[in-house]
Coordinates of C-alpha atoms in Angstrom, one line a residue:
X22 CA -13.8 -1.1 -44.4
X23 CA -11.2 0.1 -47.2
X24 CA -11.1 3.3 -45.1
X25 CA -10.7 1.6 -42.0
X26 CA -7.7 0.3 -43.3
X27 CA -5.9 2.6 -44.4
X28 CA -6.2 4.8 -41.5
X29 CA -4.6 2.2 -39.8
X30 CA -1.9 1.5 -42.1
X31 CA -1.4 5.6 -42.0
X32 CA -0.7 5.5 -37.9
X33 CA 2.8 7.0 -37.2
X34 CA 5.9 4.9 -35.8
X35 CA 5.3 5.9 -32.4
X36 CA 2.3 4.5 -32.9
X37 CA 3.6 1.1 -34.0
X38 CA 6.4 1.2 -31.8
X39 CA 4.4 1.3 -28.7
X40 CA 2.1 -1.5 -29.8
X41 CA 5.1 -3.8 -30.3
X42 CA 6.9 -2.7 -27.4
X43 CA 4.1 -3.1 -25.1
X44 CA 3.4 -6.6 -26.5
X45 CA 7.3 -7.8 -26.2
X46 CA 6.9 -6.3 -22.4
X47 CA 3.7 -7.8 -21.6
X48 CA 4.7 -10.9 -23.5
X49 CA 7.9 -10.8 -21.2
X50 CA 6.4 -10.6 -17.7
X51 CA 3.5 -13.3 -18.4
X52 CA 5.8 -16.2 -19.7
X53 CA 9.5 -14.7 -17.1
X54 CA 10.0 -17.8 -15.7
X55 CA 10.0 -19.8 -19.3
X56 CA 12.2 -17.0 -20.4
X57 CA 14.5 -17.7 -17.7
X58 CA 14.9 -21.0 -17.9
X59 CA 15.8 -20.9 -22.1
X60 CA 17.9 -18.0 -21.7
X61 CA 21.2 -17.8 -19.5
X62 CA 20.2 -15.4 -16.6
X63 CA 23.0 -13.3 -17.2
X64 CA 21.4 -12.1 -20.3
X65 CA 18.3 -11.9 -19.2
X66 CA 19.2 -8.3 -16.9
X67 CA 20.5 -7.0 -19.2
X68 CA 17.7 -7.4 -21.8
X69 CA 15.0 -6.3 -18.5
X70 CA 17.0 -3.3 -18.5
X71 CA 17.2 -2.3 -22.5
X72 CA 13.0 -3.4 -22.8
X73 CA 12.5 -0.9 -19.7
X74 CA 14.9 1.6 -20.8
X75 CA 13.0 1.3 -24.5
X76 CA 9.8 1.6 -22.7
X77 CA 10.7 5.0 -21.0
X78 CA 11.9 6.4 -24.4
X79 CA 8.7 5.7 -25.9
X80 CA 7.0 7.3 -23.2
X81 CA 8.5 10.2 -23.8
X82 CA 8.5 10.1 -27.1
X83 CA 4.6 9.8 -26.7
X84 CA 4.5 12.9 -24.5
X85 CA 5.8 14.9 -27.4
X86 CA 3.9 13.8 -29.9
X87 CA 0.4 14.3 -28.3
X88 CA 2.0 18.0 -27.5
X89 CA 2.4 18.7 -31.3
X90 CA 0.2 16.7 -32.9
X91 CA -2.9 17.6 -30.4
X92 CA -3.7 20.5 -33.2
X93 CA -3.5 18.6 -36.0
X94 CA -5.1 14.9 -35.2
X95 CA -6.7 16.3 -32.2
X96 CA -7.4 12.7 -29.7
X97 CA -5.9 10.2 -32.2
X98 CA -2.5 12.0 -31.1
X99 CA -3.2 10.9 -27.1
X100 CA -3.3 6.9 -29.0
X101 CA 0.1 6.2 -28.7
X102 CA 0.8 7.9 -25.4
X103 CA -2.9 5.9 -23.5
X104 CA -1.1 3.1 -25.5
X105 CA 1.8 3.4 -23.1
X106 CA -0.5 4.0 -19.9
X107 CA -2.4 0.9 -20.3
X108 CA 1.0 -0.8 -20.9
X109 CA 2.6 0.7 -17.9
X110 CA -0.3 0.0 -15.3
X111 CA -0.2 -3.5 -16.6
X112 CA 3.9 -3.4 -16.3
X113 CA 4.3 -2.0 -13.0
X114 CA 1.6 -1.9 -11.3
X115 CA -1.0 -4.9 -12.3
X116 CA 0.2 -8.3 -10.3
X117 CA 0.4 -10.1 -13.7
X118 CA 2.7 -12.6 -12.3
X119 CA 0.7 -13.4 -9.0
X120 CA -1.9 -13.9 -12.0
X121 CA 0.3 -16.3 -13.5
X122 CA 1.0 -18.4 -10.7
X123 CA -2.9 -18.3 -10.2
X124 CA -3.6 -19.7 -13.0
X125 CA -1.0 -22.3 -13.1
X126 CA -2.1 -23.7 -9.8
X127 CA -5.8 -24.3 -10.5
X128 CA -5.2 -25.8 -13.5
X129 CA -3.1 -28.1 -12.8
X130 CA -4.5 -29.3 -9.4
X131 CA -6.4 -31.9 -9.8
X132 CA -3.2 -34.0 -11.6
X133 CA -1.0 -32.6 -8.9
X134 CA -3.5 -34.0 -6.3
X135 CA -3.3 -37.4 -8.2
X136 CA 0.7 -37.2 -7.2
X137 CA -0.6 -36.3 -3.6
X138 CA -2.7 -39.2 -3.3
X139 CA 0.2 -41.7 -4.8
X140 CA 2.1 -40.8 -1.9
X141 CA 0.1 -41.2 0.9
X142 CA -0.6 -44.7 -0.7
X143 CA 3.0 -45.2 -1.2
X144 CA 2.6 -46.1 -5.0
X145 CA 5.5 -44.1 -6.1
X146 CA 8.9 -46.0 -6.5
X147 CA 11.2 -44.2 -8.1
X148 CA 11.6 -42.3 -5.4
X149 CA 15.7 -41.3 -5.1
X150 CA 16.9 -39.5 -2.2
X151 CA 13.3 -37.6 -1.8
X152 CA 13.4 -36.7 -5.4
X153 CA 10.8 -38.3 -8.2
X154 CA 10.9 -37.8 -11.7
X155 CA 7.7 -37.2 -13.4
X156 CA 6.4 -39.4 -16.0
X157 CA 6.7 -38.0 -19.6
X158 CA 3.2 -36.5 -20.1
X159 CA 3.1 -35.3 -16.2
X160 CA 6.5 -33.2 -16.5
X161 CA 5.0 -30.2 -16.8
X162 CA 3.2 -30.1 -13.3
X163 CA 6.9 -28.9 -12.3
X164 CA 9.3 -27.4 -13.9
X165 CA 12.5 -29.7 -14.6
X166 CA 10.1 -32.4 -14.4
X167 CA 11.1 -33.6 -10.6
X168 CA 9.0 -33.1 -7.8
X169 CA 10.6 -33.0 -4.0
X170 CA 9.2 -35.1 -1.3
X171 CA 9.8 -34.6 2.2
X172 CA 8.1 -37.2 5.1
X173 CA 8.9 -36.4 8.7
X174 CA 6.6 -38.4 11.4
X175 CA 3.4 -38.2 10.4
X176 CA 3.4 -35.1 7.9
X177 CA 4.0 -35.2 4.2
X178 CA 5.4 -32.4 2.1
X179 CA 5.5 -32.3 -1.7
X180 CA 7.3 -29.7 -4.0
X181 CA 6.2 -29.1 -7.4
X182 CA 8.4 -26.6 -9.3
X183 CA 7.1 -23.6 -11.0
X184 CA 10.7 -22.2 -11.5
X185 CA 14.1 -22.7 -11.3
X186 CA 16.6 -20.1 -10.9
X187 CA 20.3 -20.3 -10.1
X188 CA 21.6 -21.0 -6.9
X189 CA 18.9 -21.3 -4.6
X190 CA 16.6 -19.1 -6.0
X191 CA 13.2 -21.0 -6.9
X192 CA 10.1 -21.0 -6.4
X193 CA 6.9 -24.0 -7.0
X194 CA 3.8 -25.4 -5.0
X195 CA 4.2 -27.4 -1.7
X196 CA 1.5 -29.4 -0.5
X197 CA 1.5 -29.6 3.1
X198 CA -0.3 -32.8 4.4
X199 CA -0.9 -31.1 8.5
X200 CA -2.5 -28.1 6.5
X201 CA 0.4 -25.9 8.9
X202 CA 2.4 -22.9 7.4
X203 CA 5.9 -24.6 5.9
X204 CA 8.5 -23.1 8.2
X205 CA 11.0 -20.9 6.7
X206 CA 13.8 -23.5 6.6
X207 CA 11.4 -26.4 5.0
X208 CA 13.1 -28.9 2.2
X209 CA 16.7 -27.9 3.2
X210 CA 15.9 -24.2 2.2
X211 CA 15.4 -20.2 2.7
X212 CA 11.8 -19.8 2.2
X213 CA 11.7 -15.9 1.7
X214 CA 8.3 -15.6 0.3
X215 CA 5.0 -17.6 1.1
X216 CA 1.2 -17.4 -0.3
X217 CA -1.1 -20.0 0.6
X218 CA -3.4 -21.1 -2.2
X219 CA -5.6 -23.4 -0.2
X220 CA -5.8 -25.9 2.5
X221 CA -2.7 -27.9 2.1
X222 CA -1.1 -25.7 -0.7
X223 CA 1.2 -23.2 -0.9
X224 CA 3.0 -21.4 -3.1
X225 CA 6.5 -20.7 -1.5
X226 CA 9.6 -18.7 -3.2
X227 CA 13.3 -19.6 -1.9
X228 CA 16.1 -17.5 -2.3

């Protein structure tokens, strides 16, 4: 165990510097939209650009090391660089945030579907200008803690944040009580990007 230890205390910085970058990174795409809405967006580029700028470096730097070091530590040189793989595969290529808004739907779908039913029953009544505002221990079924409802004949629409951007850029779960496709200028939007969930639900992005 002792040795176990102080091997790993003995790694090099690149070592340790691409097991902290890649867990700021990962950390960073998994919880964006929290991020976002904490942080002013207009440092958030910039701070995308210096973690994926970093990222490249250590790359690099990775690539080097495994090149000298191969004779020396033989495969614990390739650590840092498959380190960096993993982390770049997960990055830029694994969906992590379709994951995300997975994840968020089904479990929160069964209190989202209490909301659903409360309108069709009409027992909502703070209902202002289509808008509701979440009880306390509720407000995290959508972001901002407002949900969006839209009735038009005989069809019933709800919005449940997932983010808010500036502008018009933002994105949540609409519940669609005809179980049809929202069209692209639904709730007063620009629906850009759509992905139904299941019968009723979709998860739409406006921009």
């Amino acid at each position: 165990m002792e040795t176990f230890k102080n091997g790993f205390r003995a790694r090099p910085l690149v070592f340790w510097l691409s097991l902290v970058l890649g867990f700021i990174l990962i950390f960073e795409k998994v919880f964006w939209a929290s991020i976002f809405n904490i942080i002013s967006p207009f440092y958030l580029l910039p701070l995308e650009i210096i973690l994926n700028v970093a990222f490249f470096v250590v790359l690099s730097w990775t690539l080097i090391y495994a090149f000298l070091k191969f004779k020396t530590e033989r495969h614990k040189a390739y650590i840092p660089l498959a380190i960096n793989i993993v982390v770049g595969f997960l990055i830029y290529l694994f969906p992590i945030q379709s994951l995300v808004v997975d994840i968020d739907f089904y479990l929160k779908l069964k209190d989202r579907e209490k909301f659903v039913s409360m309108v069709k029953l009409n027992e909502l009544k703070n209902i202002k200008n289509g808008v509701v505002e979440l009880p306390k221990e509720k407000k995290r079924l959508s972001k901002g803690g407002n949900i969006i409802i839209e009735q038009k004949n005989d069809t019933i629409k709800i919005f449940f944040y997932t983010f808010e951007g500036i502008l018009d850029s933002y994105s949540g779960f609409i519940y669609c009580s005809d179980n049809v496709e929202p069209s692209r200028n639904t709730l007063g939007g620009d629906i850009i990007q759509i992905k139904k969930m299941k019968d009723h639900w979709f998860w739409v992005v406006f921009g």
